[in-house]
Tab-separated table of C-alpha atoms in Angstrom:
chain	number	residue	atom	x	y	z
A	16	MET	CA	-39.579	7.347	-12.400
A	17	PHE	CA	-37.291	6.441	-9.504
A	18	ASP	CA	-37.793	8.198	-6.172
A	19	CYS	CA	-35.120	8.098	-3.451
A	20	GLY	CA	-37.869	8.248	-0.823
A	21	LYS	CA	-36.799	8.862	2.758
A	22	ILE	CA	-33.028	9.138	3.146
A	23	ALA	CA	-30.956	8.062	6.141
A	24	ILE	CA	-27.305	8.588	7.048
A	25	ILE	CA	-25.413	5.707	8.684
A	26	GLY	CA	-22.390	7.049	10.561
A	27	GLY	CA	-21.430	10.004	12.714
A	28	GLY	CA	-18.056	11.282	11.512
A	29	SER	CA	-17.041	14.354	9.546
A	30	TRP	CA	-17.943	13.051	6.072
A	31	ALA	CA	-21.256	11.692	7.396
A	32	THR	CA	-21.976	15.123	8.864
A	33	ALA	CA	-21.099	16.876	5.602
A	34	ILE	CA	-23.347	14.545	3.574
A	35	ALA	CA	-26.141	15.002	6.092
A	36	LYS	CA	-25.802	18.776	5.637
A	37	ILE	CA	-26.078	18.382	1.857
A	38	VAL	CA	-29.070	16.032	1.952
A	39	VAL	CA	-31.131	17.709	4.656
A	40	GLY	CA	-30.687	21.049	2.916
A	41	HIS	CA	-32.870	19.641	0.130
A	42	THR	CA	-35.153	17.109	1.832
A	43	HIS	CA	-35.620	18.847	5.221
A	44	HIS	CA	-35.829	15.440	6.830
A	45	ILE	CA	-33.311	12.642	7.335
A	46	GLY	CA	-32.872	9.629	9.534
A	47	TRP	CA	-29.486	9.465	11.202
A	48	TYR	CA	-27.957	6.385	12.806
A	49	MET	CA	-25.201	6.999	15.329
A	50	ARG	CA	-23.786	4.251	17.498
A	51	ARG	CA	-23.578	6.214	20.752
A	52	ASP	CA	-26.619	7.527	22.622
A	53	ASP	CA	-24.520	10.090	24.489
A	54	ARG	CA	-23.332	11.545	21.177
A	55	ILE	CA	-26.947	11.802	19.999
A	56	GLU	CA	-27.981	13.526	23.234
A	57	ASP	CA	-25.145	16.052	22.901
A	58	PHE	CA	-26.070	16.639	19.244
A	59	ARG	CA	-29.698	17.404	20.176
A	60	ARG	CA	-28.639	19.709	22.987
A	61	LEU	CA	-26.039	21.649	21.015
A	62	GLY	CA	-27.666	21.653	17.579
A	63	HIS	CA	-24.490	20.390	15.932
A	64	ASN	CA	-22.304	17.306	15.881
A	65	PRO	CA	-20.358	17.567	19.158
A	66	ALA	CA	-17.251	15.889	17.746
A	67	TYR	CA	-17.018	16.732	14.019
A	68	LEU	CA	-17.619	19.846	11.900
A	69	VAL	CA	-18.968	21.689	14.933
A	70	SER	CA	-19.624	24.833	12.898
A	71	VAL	CA	-22.394	23.113	10.902
A	72	ARG	CA	-25.737	23.831	12.549
A	73	PHE	CA	-28.782	21.610	12.072
A	74	ASP	CA	-32.493	22.034	12.723
A	75	MET	CA	-33.275	19.236	15.175
A	76	ASN	CA	-36.853	19.095	13.903
A	77	GLU	CA	-35.508	17.817	10.574
A	78	ILE	CA	-33.582	14.837	11.960
A	79	GLU	CA	-34.728	11.511	13.397
A	80	PHE	CA	-31.763	10.204	15.371
A	81	SER	CA	-31.434	6.609	16.522
A	82	SER	CA	-28.746	4.311	17.883
A	83	ASP	CA	-30.825	1.376	16.620
A	84	ILE	CA	-29.656	0.589	13.100
A	85	ASN	CA	-32.630	-1.718	12.515
A	86	LYS	CA	-35.093	1.081	13.221
A	87	ILE	CA	-33.402	3.393	10.727
A	88	VAL	CA	-33.034	0.739	8.022
A	89	GLU	CA	-36.640	-0.359	8.388
A	90	ASN	CA	-38.087	3.167	8.177
A	91	TYR	CA	-35.956	4.633	5.360
A	92	ASP	CA	-35.685	3.896	1.646
A	93	THR	CA	-32.217	5.209	0.749
A	94	LEU	CA	-29.349	4.378	3.095
A	95	VAL	CA	-26.107	6.347	2.843
A	96	PHE	CA	-23.343	4.443	4.636
A	97	VAL	CA	-20.546	6.718	5.869
A	98	THR	CA	-18.755	4.695	8.547
A	99	PRO	CA	-15.012	3.987	8.627
A	100	SER	CA	-14.454	0.778	6.658
A	101	PRO	CA	-12.892	-1.147	9.601
A	102	TYR	CA	-16.141	-0.713	11.576
A	103	LEU	CA	-18.692	-1.487	8.849
A	104	LYS	CA	-18.980	-5.216	9.631
A	105	ASN	CA	-19.593	-4.566	13.329
A	106	HIS	CA	-22.422	-2.144	12.545
A	107	LEU	CA	-23.996	-4.562	10.091
A	108	LYS	CA	-23.760	-7.505	12.506
A	109	LYS	CA	-26.577	-5.842	14.462
A	110	LEU	CA	-28.744	-5.764	11.344
A	111	LYS	CA	-31.821	-7.984	11.337
A	112	THR	CA	-33.756	-5.952	8.780
A	113	ARG	CA	-33.416	-6.896	5.103
A	114	ILE	CA	-31.647	-4.279	2.988
A	115	LYS	CA	-31.689	-5.909	-0.463
A	116	ASP	CA	-34.710	-3.812	-1.500
A	117	LYS	CA	-33.197	-0.529	-0.251
A	118	PHE	CA	-31.177	1.909	-2.350
A	119	VAL	CA	-27.775	1.505	-0.679
A	120	ILE	CA	-25.209	4.258	-1.242
A	121	THR	CA	-21.688	3.897	0.073
A	122	ALA	CA	-19.619	6.975	0.784
A	123	ILE	CA	-17.002	4.810	2.516
A	124	LYS	CA	-13.536	5.308	1.057
A	125	GLY	CA	-12.082	2.008	2.120
A	126	ILE	CA	-12.166	-1.773	1.835
A	127	VAL	CA	-13.905	-4.146	4.242
A	128	PRO	CA	-11.039	-5.768	6.181
A	129	ASP	CA	-10.725	-9.585	6.130
A	130	GLU	CA	-13.175	-9.712	3.219
A	131	ASN	CA	-10.916	-7.586	0.954
A	132	LEU	CA	-13.963	-6.314	-0.901
A	133	VAL	CA	-14.918	-2.762	-1.774
A	134	CYS	CA	-18.089	-1.860	0.068
A	135	SER	CA	-20.555	-2.214	-2.807
A	136	GLU	CA	-19.290	-5.732	-3.505
A	137	TYR	CA	-19.574	-6.567	0.205
A	138	PHE	CA	-23.209	-5.455	0.248
A	139	HIS	CA	-23.827	-7.458	-2.926
A	140	HIS	CA	-22.149	-10.700	-1.861
A	141	VAL	CA	-23.095	-10.754	1.823
A	142	TYR	CA	-26.477	-8.976	1.884
A	143	ASP	CA	-27.728	-9.817	-1.635
A	144	VAL	CA	-28.227	-6.179	-2.594
A	145	PRO	CA	-28.498	-6.204	-6.418
A	146	HIS	CA	-26.047	-4.029	-8.337
A	147	GLU	CA	-28.861	-1.792	-9.594
A	148	ASN	CA	-29.628	-0.910	-5.944
A	149	LEU	CA	-26.003	-0.065	-5.131
A	150	ALA	CA	-24.340	3.304	-5.596
A	151	CYS	CA	-21.249	5.135	-4.405
A	152	ILE	CA	-20.250	8.754	-3.851
A	153	GLY	CA	-16.883	9.836	-5.236
A	154	GLY	CA	-14.916	13.035	-4.768
A	155	PRO	CA	-12.870	15.134	-4.953
A	156	SER	CA	-14.209	16.664	-1.785
A	157	HIS	CA	-13.159	17.273	1.794
A	158	ALA	CA	-15.839	17.347	4.463
A	159	GLU	CA	-14.367	20.540	5.892
A	160	GLU	CA	-14.809	22.420	2.608
A	161	VAL	CA	-18.357	21.122	2.163
A	162	ALA	CA	-19.082	22.440	5.650
A	163	LEU	CA	-17.791	25.846	4.538
A	164	GLU	CA	-19.925	25.604	1.364
A	165	ARG	CA	-16.883	25.898	-0.849
A	166	LEU	CA	-17.535	24.711	-4.396
A	167	SER	CA	-17.169	20.920	-4.572
A	168	TYR	CA	-17.804	18.274	-7.231
A	169	LEU	CA	-19.285	14.850	-6.504
A	170	THR	CA	-19.757	11.861	-8.779
A	171	ILE	CA	-22.556	9.391	-8.098
A	172	GLY	CA	-21.742	5.928	-9.391
A	173	CYS	CA	-24.446	3.339	-10.117
A	174	VAL	CA	-25.035	0.836	-12.920
A	175	ASN	CA	-28.627	2.085	-12.944
A	176	THR	CA	-28.171	5.500	-14.527
A	177	GLU	CA	-31.682	6.675	-13.601
A	178	LYS	CA	-31.065	6.045	-9.903
A	179	ALA	CA	-27.653	7.708	-10.085
A	180	LYS	CA	-29.096	10.789	-11.766
A	181	THR	CA	-32.024	11.032	-9.346
A	182	PHE	CA	-29.726	11.126	-6.326
A	183	ALA	CA	-27.209	13.376	-8.097
A	184	ASP	CA	-29.960	15.875	-8.933
A	185	LEU	CA	-31.308	15.683	-5.387
A	186	ILE	CA	-28.034	16.772	-3.757
A	187	ALA	CA	-26.925	19.328	-6.364
A	188	SER	CA	-26.777	22.956	-5.255
A	189	ASP	CA	-24.891	26.174	-5.882
A	190	TYR	CA	-21.889	24.748	-3.993
A	191	ILE	CA	-22.279	21.066	-4.916
A	192	LYS	CA	-21.928	20.148	-8.588
A	193	THR	CA	-22.797	16.553	-9.476
A	194	LYS	CA	-22.441	14.094	-12.315
A	195	THR	CA	-22.964	10.353	-12.737
A	196	SER	CA	-20.958	7.305	-13.721
A	197	THR	CA	-21.532	3.573	-14.108
A	198	ASP	CA	-17.992	2.749	-12.915
A	199	VAL	CA	-18.846	1.880	-9.314
A	200	ILE	CA	-15.932	-0.526	-8.820
A	201	GLY	CA	-13.428	1.873	-10.372
A	202	ILE	CA	-14.587	4.785	-8.230
A	203	GLU	CA	-14.390	2.716	-5.062
A	204	TYR	CA	-10.929	1.314	-5.778
A	205	SER	CA	-9.589	4.729	-6.773
A	206	SER	CA	-10.923	6.195	-3.512
A	207	VAL	CA	-8.992	3.513	-1.604
A	208	LEU	CA	-5.785	3.915	-3.580
A	209	LYS	CA	-5.740	7.710	-3.393
A	210	ASN	CA	-5.603	7.378	0.400
A	211	VAL	CA	-2.577	5.087	0.095
A	212	TYR	CA	-0.862	7.530	-2.252
A	213	SER	CA	-1.737	10.409	0.062
A	214	ILE	CA	0.116	8.634	2.866
A	215	ALA	CA	3.080	8.313	0.495
A	216	ALA	CA	2.887	12.045	-0.237
A	217	GLY	CA	2.814	12.791	3.465
A	218	ILE	CA	5.776	10.523	4.180
A	219	CYS	CA	7.786	12.313	1.481
A	220	SER	CA	6.768	15.677	2.927
A	221	GLY	CA	7.882	14.557	6.372
A	222	LEU	CA	11.207	13.511	4.856
A	223	LYS	CA	11.586	17.021	3.346
A	224	TYR	CA	11.187	16.034	-0.293
A	225	GLY	CA	10.085	19.109	-2.214
A	226	ASP	CA	7.274	20.025	-4.567
A	227	ASN	CA	9.243	18.919	-7.619
A	228	PHE	CA	9.360	15.359	-6.351
A	229	GLN	CA	5.774	15.435	-5.099
A	230	SER	CA	4.608	16.129	-8.643
A	231	VAL	CA	6.567	13.124	-9.922
A	232	LEU	CA	5.117	10.987	-7.130
A	233	MET	CA	1.545	11.997	-8.027
A	234	SER	CA	2.212	11.405	-11.721
A	235	ASN	CA	3.444	7.893	-10.991
A	236	ALA	CA	0.532	7.334	-8.591
A	237	VAL	CA	-1.970	8.117	-11.363
A	238	GLN	CA	-0.273	5.590	-13.617
A	239	GLU	CA	-0.185	2.973	-10.871
A	240	MET	CA	-3.855	3.527	-10.080
A	241	ASN	CA	-4.747	3.159	-13.741
A	242	ARG	CA	-2.788	-0.095	-14.062
A	243	PHE	CA	-4.600	-1.642	-11.134
A	244	MET	CA	-8.081	-0.473	-12.137
A	245	THR	CA	-7.548	-1.713	-15.681
A	246	ALA	CA	-6.584	-5.114	-14.285
A	247	VAL	CA	-9.423	-5.429	-11.779
A	248	HIS	CA	-12.219	-3.814	-13.822
A	249	PRO	CA	-11.211	-3.389	-17.476
A	250	ILE	CA	-13.624	-0.850	-18.901
A	251	GLU	CA	-13.024	2.335	-20.849
A	252	ARG	CA	-12.448	5.179	-18.378
A	253	ALA	CA	-10.598	8.489	-18.389
A	254	ILE	CA	-8.187	8.334	-15.460
A	255	ILE	CA	-7.779	12.128	-15.661
A	256	ASP	CA	-11.443	12.543	-14.690
A	257	SER	CA	-12.031	14.443	-11.439
A	258	VAL	CA	-13.410	11.397	-9.614
A	259	TYR	CA	-10.093	9.587	-10.146
A	260	MET	CA	-7.166	11.979	-10.594
A	261	GLY	CA	-8.932	14.948	-9.009
A	262	ASP	CA	-9.658	12.991	-5.854
A	263	LEU	CA	-6.058	11.768	-5.784
A	264	LEU	CA	-4.668	15.289	-6.096
A	265	VAL	CA	-6.815	16.872	-3.389
A	266	THR	CA	-6.059	14.030	-0.981
A	267	GLY	CA	-2.360	14.111	-1.765
A	268	TYR	CA	-1.890	17.865	-1.467
A	269	SER	CA	-4.527	19.275	0.898
A	270	ASN	CA	-3.895	20.192	4.520
A	271	PHE	CA	-7.386	18.816	5.243
A	272	SER	CA	-6.212	15.320	4.254
A	273	ARG	CA	-5.919	13.125	7.326
A	274	ASN	CA	-4.048	10.483	5.282
A	275	ARG	CA	-1.427	13.022	4.225
A	276	THR	CA	-1.191	14.210	7.837
A	277	PHE	CA	-0.717	10.623	9.013
A	278	GLY	CA	1.985	10.052	6.389
A	279	THR	CA	3.770	13.280	7.301
A	280	MET	CA	3.999	12.133	10.899
A	281	ILE	CA	5.438	8.796	9.806
A	282	GLY	CA	7.992	10.607	7.638
A	283	LYS	CA	8.994	12.734	10.622
A	284	GLY	CA	9.723	9.627	12.688
A	285	TYR	CA	6.478	8.835	14.487
A	286	SER	CA	5.575	5.194	14.926
A	287	VAL	CA	2.275	4.079	13.404
A	288	LYS	CA	0.689	3.732	16.830
A	289	SER	CA	1.873	7.114	18.110
A	290	ALA	CA	0.676	8.841	14.922
A	291	GLN	CA	-2.751	7.219	15.239
A	292	ILE	CA	-3.063	8.225	18.887
A	293	GLU	CA	-2.081	11.844	18.250
A	294	MET	CA	-4.421	12.215	15.250
A	295	GLU	CA	-7.501	10.902	17.117
A	296	MET	CA	-9.086	10.263	13.712
A	297	ILE	CA	-9.148	7.324	11.319
A	298	ALA	CA	-6.676	7.424	8.430
A	299	GLU	CA	-8.445	5.050	6.046
A	300	GLY	CA	-5.298	4.622	3.979
A	301	TYR	CA	-3.563	2.723	6.780
A	302	PHE	CA	-6.124	-0.081	6.580
A	303	GLY	CA	-6.505	0.293	2.814
A	304	THR	CA	-2.781	-0.276	2.304
A	305	LYS	CA	-2.890	-3.747	3.871
A	306	CYS	CA	-6.087	-4.722	2.047
A	307	MET	CA	-4.766	-3.547	-1.317
A	308	LYS	CA	-1.484	-5.387	-0.775
A	309	GLU	CA	-3.393	-8.600	-0.113
A	310	ILE	CA	-5.646	-8.081	-3.132
A	311	ASN	CA	-2.660	-7.391	-5.363
A	312	ARG	CA	-1.000	-10.650	-4.326
A	313	HIS	CA	-3.600	-12.241	-6.586
A	314	MET	CA	-3.650	-9.520	-9.252
A	315	HIS	CA	0.160	-9.191	-9.698
A	316	VAL	CA	-0.011	-5.572	-10.854
A	317	ASN	CA	3.202	-3.527	-10.746
A	318	MET	CA	2.522	-1.187	-7.784
A	319	PRO	CA	5.797	0.130	-6.332
A	320	ILE	CA	4.193	2.999	-4.387
A	321	LEU	CA	1.716	0.665	-2.685
A	322	ASP	CA	4.571	-1.717	-1.886
A	323	ALA	CA	6.675	1.081	-0.412
A	324	VAL	CA	3.885	2.358	1.839
A	325	TYR	CA	3.100	-1.205	2.955
A	326	ASN	CA	6.748	-1.873	3.794
A	327	ILE	CA	6.965	1.313	5.854
A	328	LEU	CA	3.687	0.836	7.747
A	329	TYR	CA	3.607	-2.926	8.218
A	330	GLU	CA	7.166	-4.213	7.767
A	331	ARG	CA	8.679	-1.300	9.724
A	332	ILE	CA	11.244	-0.564	7.048
A	333	SER	CA	12.842	2.860	7.410
A	334	PRO	CA	10.953	5.532	5.439
A	335	GLN	CA	14.278	7.034	4.353
A	336	ILE	CA	15.442	3.737	2.851
A	337	GLU	CA	12.112	2.764	1.298
A	338	ILE	CA	11.428	6.137	-0.317
A	339	LYS	CA	15.012	6.317	-1.652
A	340	LEU	CA	14.442	2.951	-3.364
A	341	LEU	CA	11.134	4.270	-4.714
A	342	THR	CA	12.712	7.441	-6.119
A	343	ASP	CA	15.234	5.339	-8.023
A	344	SER	CA	12.377	3.515	-9.760
A	345	PHE	CA	10.750	6.745	-11.021
A	346	ARG	CA	11.522	8.403	-14.318
């Protein structure tokens, strides 16, 4: 019988804080790696994350904080990585402790830049973590709603169904419903693509396209997502499942979506840099767009929405022109 053992959170943002709330509510002890000592000191003093989800209170006796990633990795059995994807490599560069025997769970909704690998594949290829020790957490879920204990559904993906079920059962509660899947690659790619499509939805909102068009955009986004996932990982899956289409819809429509917010600003005329500065938060879809474009240069999947978002963000093509061309391709 598999046992998750001692669980640690790697990362200090809003989703990391929400997952920590879920886990510690069951285990009453977690390790928590945060990069900055001053952030840890403020957390201990205030009893909550000083920068994210400040309404979520924690019992400091239940948390072992450390800014030393090696200490946390060495002392804990299950490692939940929840850092922004552009920063994952820098965190792991400090790692001298072997992780191949740990149960590594990625809740990172992005691709490792330069490597163009989803996070589970990066851990597998670079750190030799076997696939049976790799899992992912899929939505649909916003950290803010988890913090408010609003009903949310999570899917735990792992090729080892026993390990997936053990962790899924561990975090289930009256406000967190869980299920399992073996489609780790599909879940990770869909979580990247839904951020790209959320930026597209935001751009269209900023350009004053209405709800009628947004529904057509999301419908085409589901089809585009399915085409890519079928090409990159051809297994039988139901694209209408909540972990795929549900996650896409909540990210594309919700006011909590930072990717939609970022896209809306671009649609209203902000430059990429000015939108990033004003948001003060990472919009994973910005980085995911470039990575997915590079990956698709080898896959050759028909992805007009991805291409449009890439052209707007990286080629500086006018959103008005690019979205008009996109609308003409929809039916």
